[in-house]
């Protein structure tokens, strides 16, 4: 399944209220004067600092398996 197919499938399963929120957000992205990309550029120092923090959290066991995290996100957003 392609990304677009998966996205359309996900939208089709959402309640109408959630679909309207997605539509409103998408409209705001296209009509705003600021760039559509919500992520700001980071310096090399910022990236390295975040990586150090991530590695420390992993060493301390403050992480989750990806499958567990995805399952929790799906459950939280009503997909399962």
Short mmCIF file of C-alpha atoms in Angstrom, two decimals:
data_model
loop_
_atom_site.label_atom_id
_atom_site.label_comp_id
_atom_site.label_asym_id
_atom_site.label_seq_id
_atom_site.Cartn_x
_atom_site.Cartn_y
_atom_site.Cartn_z
CA UNK A 1 0.00 0.00 0.00
CA UNK A 2 1.39 3.39 -0.96
CA UNK A 3 1.63 6.28 1.48
CA UNK A 4 -1.23 8.10 -0.22
CA UNK A 5 -3.40 4.96 -0.11
CA UNK A 6 -2.64 4.50 3.58
CA UNK A 7 -3.41 8.16 4.28
CA UNK A 8 -6.73 8.06 2.44
CA UNK A 9 -7.63 4.81 4.19
CA UNK A 10 -6.84 6.38 7.56
CA UNK A 11 -8.92 9.47 6.77
CA UNK A 12 -11.85 7.32 5.68
CA UNK A 13 -11.91 5.54 9.05
CA UNK A 14 -11.81 8.76 11.09
CA UNK A 15 -14.96 10.23 12.58
CA UNK A 16 -16.32 13.22 10.61
CA UNK A 17 -15.26 15.63 13.37
CA UNK A 18 -11.65 14.46 13.10
CA UNK A 19 -11.77 14.67 9.29
CA UNK A 20 -12.92 18.28 9.57
CA UNK A 21 -10.00 19.09 11.89
CA UNK A 22 -7.54 17.58 9.40
CA UNK A 23 -9.17 19.52 6.57
CA UNK A 24 -9.01 22.80 8.53
CA UNK A 25 -5.36 22.23 9.41
CA UNK A 26 -4.50 21.41 5.80
CA UNK A 27 -6.30 24.53 4.58
CA UNK A 28 -4.40 26.65 7.10
CA UNK A 29 -1.07 25.26 5.84
CA UNK A 30 -1.86 26.14 2.25
CA UNK A 31 -3.28 29.58 2.98
CA UNK A 32 -0.69 30.76 5.51
CA UNK A 33 2.18 33.02 4.52
CA UNK A 34 4.71 31.04 6.53
CA UNK A 35 6.34 27.88 5.18
CA UNK A 36 4.27 24.70 5.39
CA UNK A 37 7.11 22.82 7.07
CA UNK A 38 6.50 22.91 10.85
CA UNK A 39 10.09 21.87 11.58
CA UNK A 40 12.68 24.58 11.97
CA UNK A 41 16.25 24.00 10.82
CA UNK A 42 18.66 22.87 13.56
CA UNK A 43 22.33 23.49 13.96
CA UNK A 44 24.84 20.67 14.18
CA UNK A 45 25.28 21.46 17.88
CA UNK A 46 21.53 21.15 18.53
CA UNK A 47 21.37 17.82 16.73
CA UNK A 48 24.36 16.45 18.62
CA UNK A 49 22.88 17.64 21.95
CA UNK A 50 19.59 15.87 21.18
CA UNK A 51 21.44 12.71 20.17
CA UNK A 52 23.43 12.75 23.42
CA UNK A 53 20.21 13.13 25.40
CA UNK A 54 18.57 10.28 23.46
CA UNK A 55 21.53 7.98 24.03
CA UNK A 56 21.46 8.79 27.75
CA UNK A 57 17.72 8.07 27.98
CA UNK A 58 18.21 4.77 26.14
CA UNK A 59 21.00 3.79 28.54
CA UNK A 60 18.70 4.62 31.47
CA UNK A 61 15.92 2.45 30.01
CA UNK A 62 13.62 5.41 29.33
CA UNK A 63 12.58 4.14 25.93
CA UNK A 64 9.99 1.90 24.31
CA UNK A 65 10.10 -0.66 21.57
CA UNK A 66 8.85 0.90 18.33
CA UNK A 67 6.05 -1.64 17.96
CA UNK A 68 4.78 -0.81 21.46
CA UNK A 69 4.91 2.93 20.78
CA UNK A 70 3.05 2.59 17.46
CA UNK A 71 0.41 0.35 19.04
CA UNK A 72 -0.15 2.91 21.80
CA UNK A 73 -0.46 5.72 19.24
CA UNK A 74 -2.95 3.72 17.19
CA UNK A 75 -4.99 2.97 20.30
CA UNK A 76 -4.87 6.60 21.49
CA UNK A 77 -6.11 7.86 18.12
CA UNK A 78 -8.86 5.25 17.71
CA UNK A 79 -7.31 3.15 14.96
CA UNK A 80 -7.46 -0.07 17.02
#
